[in-house]
PDB file of C-alpha atoms in Angstrom:
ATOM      1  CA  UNK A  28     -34.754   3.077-255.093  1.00  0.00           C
ATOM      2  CA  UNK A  29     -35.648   0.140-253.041  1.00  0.00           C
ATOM      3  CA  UNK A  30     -33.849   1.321-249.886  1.00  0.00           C
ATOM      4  CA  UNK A  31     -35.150   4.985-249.808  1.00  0.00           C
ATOM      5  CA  UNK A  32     -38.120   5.341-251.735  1.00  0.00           C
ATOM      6  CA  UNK A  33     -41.381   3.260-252.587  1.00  0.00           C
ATOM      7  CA  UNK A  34     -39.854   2.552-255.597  1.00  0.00           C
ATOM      8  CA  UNK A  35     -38.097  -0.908-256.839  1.00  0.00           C
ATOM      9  CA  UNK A  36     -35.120  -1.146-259.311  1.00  0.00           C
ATOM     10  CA  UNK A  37     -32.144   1.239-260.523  1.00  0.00           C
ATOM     11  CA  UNK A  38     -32.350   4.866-261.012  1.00  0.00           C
ATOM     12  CA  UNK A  39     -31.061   4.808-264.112  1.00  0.00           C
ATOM     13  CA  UNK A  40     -34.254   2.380-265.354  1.00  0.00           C
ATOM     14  CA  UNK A  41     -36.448   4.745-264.331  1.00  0.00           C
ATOM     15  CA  UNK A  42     -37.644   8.395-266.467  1.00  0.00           C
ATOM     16  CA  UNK A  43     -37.924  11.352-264.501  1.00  0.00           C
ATOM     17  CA  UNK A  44     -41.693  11.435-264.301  1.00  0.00           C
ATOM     18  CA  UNK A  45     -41.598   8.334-262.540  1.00  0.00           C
ATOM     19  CA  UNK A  46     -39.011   9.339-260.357  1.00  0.00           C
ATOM     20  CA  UNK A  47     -40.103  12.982-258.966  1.00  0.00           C
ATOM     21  CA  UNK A  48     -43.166  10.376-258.151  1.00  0.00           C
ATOM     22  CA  UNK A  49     -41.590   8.062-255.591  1.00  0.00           C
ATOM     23  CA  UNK A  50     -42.409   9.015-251.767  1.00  0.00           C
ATOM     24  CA  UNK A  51     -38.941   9.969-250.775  1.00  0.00           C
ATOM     25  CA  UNK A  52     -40.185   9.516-247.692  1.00  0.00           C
ATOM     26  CA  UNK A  53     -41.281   6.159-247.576  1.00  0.00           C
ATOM     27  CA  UNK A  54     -38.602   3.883-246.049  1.00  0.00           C
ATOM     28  CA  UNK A  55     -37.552   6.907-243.634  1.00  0.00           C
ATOM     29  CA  UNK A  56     -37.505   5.543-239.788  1.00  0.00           C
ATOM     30  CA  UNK A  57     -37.348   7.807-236.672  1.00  0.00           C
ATOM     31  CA  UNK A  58     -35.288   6.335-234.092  1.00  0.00           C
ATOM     32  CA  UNK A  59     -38.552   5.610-232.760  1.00  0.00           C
ATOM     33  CA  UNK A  60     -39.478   3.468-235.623  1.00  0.00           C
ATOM     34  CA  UNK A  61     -42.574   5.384-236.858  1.00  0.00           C
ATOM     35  CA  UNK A  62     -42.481   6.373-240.626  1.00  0.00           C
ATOM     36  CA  UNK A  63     -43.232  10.063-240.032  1.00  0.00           C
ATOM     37  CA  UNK A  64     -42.404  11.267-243.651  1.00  0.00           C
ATOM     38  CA  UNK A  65     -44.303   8.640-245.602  1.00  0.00           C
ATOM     39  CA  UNK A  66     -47.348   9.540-247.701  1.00  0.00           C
ATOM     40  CA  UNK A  67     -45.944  13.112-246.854  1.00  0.00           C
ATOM     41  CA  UNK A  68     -45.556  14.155-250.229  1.00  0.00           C
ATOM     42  CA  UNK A  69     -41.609  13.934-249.795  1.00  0.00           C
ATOM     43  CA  UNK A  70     -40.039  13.712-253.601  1.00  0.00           C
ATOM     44  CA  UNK A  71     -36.639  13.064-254.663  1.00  0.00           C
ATOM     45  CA  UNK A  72     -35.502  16.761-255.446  1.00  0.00           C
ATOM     46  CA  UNK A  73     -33.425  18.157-258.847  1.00  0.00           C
ATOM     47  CA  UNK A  74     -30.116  18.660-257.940  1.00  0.00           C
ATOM     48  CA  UNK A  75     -30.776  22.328-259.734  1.00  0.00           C
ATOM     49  CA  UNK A  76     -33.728  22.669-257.048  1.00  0.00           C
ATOM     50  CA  UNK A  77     -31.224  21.921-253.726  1.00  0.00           C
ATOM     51  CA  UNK A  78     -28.892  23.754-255.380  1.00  0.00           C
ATOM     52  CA  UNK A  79     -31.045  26.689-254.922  1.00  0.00           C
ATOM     53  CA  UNK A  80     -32.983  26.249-252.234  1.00  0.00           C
ATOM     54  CA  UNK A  81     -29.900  25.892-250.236  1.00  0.00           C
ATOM     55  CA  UNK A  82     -28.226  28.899-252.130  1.00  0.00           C
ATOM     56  CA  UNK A  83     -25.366  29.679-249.115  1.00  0.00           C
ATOM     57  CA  UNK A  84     -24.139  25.683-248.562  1.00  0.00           C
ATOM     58  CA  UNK A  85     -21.285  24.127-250.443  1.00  0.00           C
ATOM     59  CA  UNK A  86     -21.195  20.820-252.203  1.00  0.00           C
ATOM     60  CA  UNK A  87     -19.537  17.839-252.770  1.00  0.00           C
ATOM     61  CA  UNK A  88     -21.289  16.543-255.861  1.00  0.00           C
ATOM     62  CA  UNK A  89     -20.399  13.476-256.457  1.00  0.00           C
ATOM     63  CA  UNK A  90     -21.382  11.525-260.140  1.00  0.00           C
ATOM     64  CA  UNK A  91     -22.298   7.924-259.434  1.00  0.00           C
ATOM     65  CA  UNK A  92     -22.248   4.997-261.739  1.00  0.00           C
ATOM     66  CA  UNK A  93     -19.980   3.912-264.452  1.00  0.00           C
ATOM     67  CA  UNK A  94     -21.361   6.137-266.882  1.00  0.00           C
ATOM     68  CA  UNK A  95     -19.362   8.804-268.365  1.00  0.00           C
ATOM     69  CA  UNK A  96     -22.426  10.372-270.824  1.00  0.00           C
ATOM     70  CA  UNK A  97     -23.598  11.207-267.101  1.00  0.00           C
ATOM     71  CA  UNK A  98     -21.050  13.880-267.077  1.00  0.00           C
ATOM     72  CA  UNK A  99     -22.576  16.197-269.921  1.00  0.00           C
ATOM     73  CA  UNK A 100     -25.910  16.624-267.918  1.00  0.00           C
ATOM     74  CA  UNK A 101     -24.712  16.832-264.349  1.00  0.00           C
ATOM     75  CA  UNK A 102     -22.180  19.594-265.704  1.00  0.00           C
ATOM     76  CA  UNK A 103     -24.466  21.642-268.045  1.00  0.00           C
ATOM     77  CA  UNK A 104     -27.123  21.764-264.424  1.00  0.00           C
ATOM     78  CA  UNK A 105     -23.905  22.834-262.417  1.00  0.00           C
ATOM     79  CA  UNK A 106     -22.851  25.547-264.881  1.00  0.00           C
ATOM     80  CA  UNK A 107     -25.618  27.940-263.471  1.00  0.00           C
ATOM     81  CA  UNK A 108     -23.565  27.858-260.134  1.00  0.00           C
ATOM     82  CA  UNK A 109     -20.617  29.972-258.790  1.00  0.00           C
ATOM     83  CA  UNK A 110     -17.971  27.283-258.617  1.00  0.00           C
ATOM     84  CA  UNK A 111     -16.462  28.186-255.572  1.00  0.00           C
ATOM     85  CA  UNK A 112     -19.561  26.883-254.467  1.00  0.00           C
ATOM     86  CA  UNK A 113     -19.149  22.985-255.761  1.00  0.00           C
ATOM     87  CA  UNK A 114     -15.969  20.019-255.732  1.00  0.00           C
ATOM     88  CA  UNK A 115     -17.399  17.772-258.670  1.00  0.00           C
ATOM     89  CA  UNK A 116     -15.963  13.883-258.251  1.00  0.00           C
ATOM     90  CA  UNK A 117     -16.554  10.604-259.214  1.00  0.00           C
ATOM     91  CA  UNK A 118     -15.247   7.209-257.436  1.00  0.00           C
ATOM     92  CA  UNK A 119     -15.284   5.588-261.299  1.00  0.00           C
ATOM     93  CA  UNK A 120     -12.332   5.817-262.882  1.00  0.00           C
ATOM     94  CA  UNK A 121     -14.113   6.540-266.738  1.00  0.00           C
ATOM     95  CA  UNK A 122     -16.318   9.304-265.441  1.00  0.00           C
ATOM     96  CA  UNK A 123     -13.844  10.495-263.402  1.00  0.00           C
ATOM     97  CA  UNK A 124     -11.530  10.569-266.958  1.00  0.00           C
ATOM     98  CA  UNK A 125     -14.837  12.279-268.461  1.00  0.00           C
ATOM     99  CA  UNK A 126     -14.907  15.368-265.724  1.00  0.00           C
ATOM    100  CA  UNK A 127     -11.403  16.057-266.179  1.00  0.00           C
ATOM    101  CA  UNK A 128     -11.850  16.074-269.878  1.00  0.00           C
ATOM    102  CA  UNK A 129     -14.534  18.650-269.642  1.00  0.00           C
ATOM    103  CA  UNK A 130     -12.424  21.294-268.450  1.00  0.00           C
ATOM    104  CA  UNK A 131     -14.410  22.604-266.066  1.00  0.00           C
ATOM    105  CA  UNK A 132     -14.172  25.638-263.976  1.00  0.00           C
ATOM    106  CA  UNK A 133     -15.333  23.518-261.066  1.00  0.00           C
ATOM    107  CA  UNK A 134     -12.762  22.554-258.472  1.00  0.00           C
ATOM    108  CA  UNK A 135     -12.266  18.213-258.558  1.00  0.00           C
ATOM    109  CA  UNK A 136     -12.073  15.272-256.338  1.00  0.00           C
ATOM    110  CA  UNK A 137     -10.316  12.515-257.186  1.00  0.00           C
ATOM    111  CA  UNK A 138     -11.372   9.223-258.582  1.00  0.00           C
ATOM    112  CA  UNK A 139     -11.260   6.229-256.374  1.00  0.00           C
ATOM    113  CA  UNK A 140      -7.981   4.950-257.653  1.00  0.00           C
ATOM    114  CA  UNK A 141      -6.144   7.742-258.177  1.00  0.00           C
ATOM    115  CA  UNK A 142      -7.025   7.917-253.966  1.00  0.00           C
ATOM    116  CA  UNK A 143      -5.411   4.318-253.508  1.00  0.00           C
ATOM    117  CA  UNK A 144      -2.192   6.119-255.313  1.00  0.00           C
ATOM    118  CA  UNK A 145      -1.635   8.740-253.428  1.00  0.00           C
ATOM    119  CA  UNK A 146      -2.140   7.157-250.298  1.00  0.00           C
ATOM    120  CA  UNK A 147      -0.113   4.308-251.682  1.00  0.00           C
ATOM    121  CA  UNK A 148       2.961   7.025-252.292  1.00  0.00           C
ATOM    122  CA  UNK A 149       2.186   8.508-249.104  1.00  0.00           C
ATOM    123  CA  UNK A 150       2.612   5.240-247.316  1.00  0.00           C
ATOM    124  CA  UNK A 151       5.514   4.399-248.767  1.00  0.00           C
ATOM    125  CA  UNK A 152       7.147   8.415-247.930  1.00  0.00           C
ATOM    126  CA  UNK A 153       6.953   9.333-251.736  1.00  0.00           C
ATOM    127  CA  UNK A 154       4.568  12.416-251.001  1.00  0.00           C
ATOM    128  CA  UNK A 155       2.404  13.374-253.443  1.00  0.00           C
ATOM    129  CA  UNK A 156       3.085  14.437-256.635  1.00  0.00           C
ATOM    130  CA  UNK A 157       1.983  18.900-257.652  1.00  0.00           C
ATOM    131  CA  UNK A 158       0.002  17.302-260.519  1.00  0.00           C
ATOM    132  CA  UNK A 159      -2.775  17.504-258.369  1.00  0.00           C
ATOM    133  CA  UNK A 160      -3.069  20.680-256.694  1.00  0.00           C
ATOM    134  CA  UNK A 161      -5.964  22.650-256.484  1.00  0.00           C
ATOM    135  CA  UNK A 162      -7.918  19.241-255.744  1.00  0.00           C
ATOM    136  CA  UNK A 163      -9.869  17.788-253.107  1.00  0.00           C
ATOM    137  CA  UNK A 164      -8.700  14.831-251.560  1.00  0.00           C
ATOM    138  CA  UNK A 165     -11.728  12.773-250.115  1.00  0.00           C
ATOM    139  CA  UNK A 166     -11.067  10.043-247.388  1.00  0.00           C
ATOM    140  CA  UNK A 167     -12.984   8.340-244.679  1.00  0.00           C
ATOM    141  CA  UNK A 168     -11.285   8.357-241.474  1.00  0.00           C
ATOM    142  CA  UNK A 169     -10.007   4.695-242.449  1.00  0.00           C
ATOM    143  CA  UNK A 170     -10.549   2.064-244.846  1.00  0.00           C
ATOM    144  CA  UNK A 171     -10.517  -1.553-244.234  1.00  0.00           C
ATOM    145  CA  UNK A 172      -8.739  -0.962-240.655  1.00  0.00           C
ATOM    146  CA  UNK A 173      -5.746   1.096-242.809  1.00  0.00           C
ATOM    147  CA  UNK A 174      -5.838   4.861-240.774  1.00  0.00           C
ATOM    148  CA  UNK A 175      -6.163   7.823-243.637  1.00  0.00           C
ATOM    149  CA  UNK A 176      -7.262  10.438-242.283  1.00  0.00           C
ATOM    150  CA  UNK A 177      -3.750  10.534-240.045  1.00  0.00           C
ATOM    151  CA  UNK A 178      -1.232  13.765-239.633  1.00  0.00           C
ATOM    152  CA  UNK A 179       0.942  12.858-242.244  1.00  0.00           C
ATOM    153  CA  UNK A 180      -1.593  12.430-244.716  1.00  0.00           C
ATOM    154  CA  UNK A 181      -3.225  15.463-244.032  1.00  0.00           C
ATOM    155  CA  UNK A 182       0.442  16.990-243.962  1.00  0.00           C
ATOM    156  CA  UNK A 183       0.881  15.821-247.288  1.00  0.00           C
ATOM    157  CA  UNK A 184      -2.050  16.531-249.302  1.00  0.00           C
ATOM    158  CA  UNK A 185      -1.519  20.375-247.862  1.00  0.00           C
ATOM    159  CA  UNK A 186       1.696  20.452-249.122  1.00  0.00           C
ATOM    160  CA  UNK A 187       0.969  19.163-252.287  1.00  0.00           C
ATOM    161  CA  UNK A 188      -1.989  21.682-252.587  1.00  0.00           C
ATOM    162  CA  UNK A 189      -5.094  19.505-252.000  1.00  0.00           C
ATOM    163  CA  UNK A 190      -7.785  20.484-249.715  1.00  0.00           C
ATOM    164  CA  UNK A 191      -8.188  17.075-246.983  1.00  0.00           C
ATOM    165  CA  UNK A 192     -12.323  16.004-246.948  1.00  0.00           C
ATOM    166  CA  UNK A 193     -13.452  13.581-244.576  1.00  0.00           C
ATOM    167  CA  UNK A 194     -16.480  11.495-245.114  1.00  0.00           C
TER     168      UNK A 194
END
């Protein structure tokens, strides 16, 4: 909360009545350095409320944290959505264990480690295993100065059946 908001602490130690009353706003700085949105009356939105307002867009929704009992909720708000629509993830290997339990009709990511093993096997010209087809595989143009996003990558994720998503 500290770095967005006028808020102080951890998301999680915080109910949603305090929450929707943060100035989203606060700590946002033009490249002109004026505050233009603060005191604006600029709340941290529901993810049900972007959802609709921005009915047409795709999303990446990602669950943070190291929580899987996060899963439930996020899930039960998406379910209200044409799937097509979403790619649920998480980077934590536990919540990431707790979306692919769910069954969901929503198209995955992958967790952050199951990333580090497929672009381990790629790497080492194993390719990537069929097992995960159908998911997205979501990479930053490079990590610690190691290229991902490079041909042969891409090559292989395709051919495995993964859609490639840069971030």
């Amino acid at each position: 909360l500290d770095r967005t908001t006028n808020g102080h602490g951890r998301v999680s130690d915080h109910d949603l009545a305090q929450l929707t009353a943060l100035d989203a706003g606060y700590r946002y700085r033009s490249h002109g350095g004026d505050h233009r949105f603060r005191h604006r009356g600029t709340r941290i939105p529901l993810l049900v409320e972007v959802l609709q307002a921005f009915s047409s867009a795709s999303f990446n929704i990602e669950i943070k944290g190291h929580e899987p009992s996060a899963v439930g909720p996020v899930l039960q708000v998406l379910r209200g959505f044409d799937p097509t629509r979403l790619v649920v993830a998480a980077a934590n290997d536990g919540v990431m264990a707790a979306i692919e339990a769910a069954a969901t009709p929503f198209p995955l990511g992958l967790a952050g480690h199951q990333v580090a093993r497929l672009v381990r096997d790629v790497y080492l010209g194993r390719g990537i295993s069929t097992r995960w087809q159908g998911r997205a595989l979501q990479i930053p143009p490079s990590y610690r100065f190691l290229p991902l996003a490079q041909q042969a990558m891409v090559n292989a994720a395709h051919q495995a059946g993964l859609e490639v998503h840069l971030w």
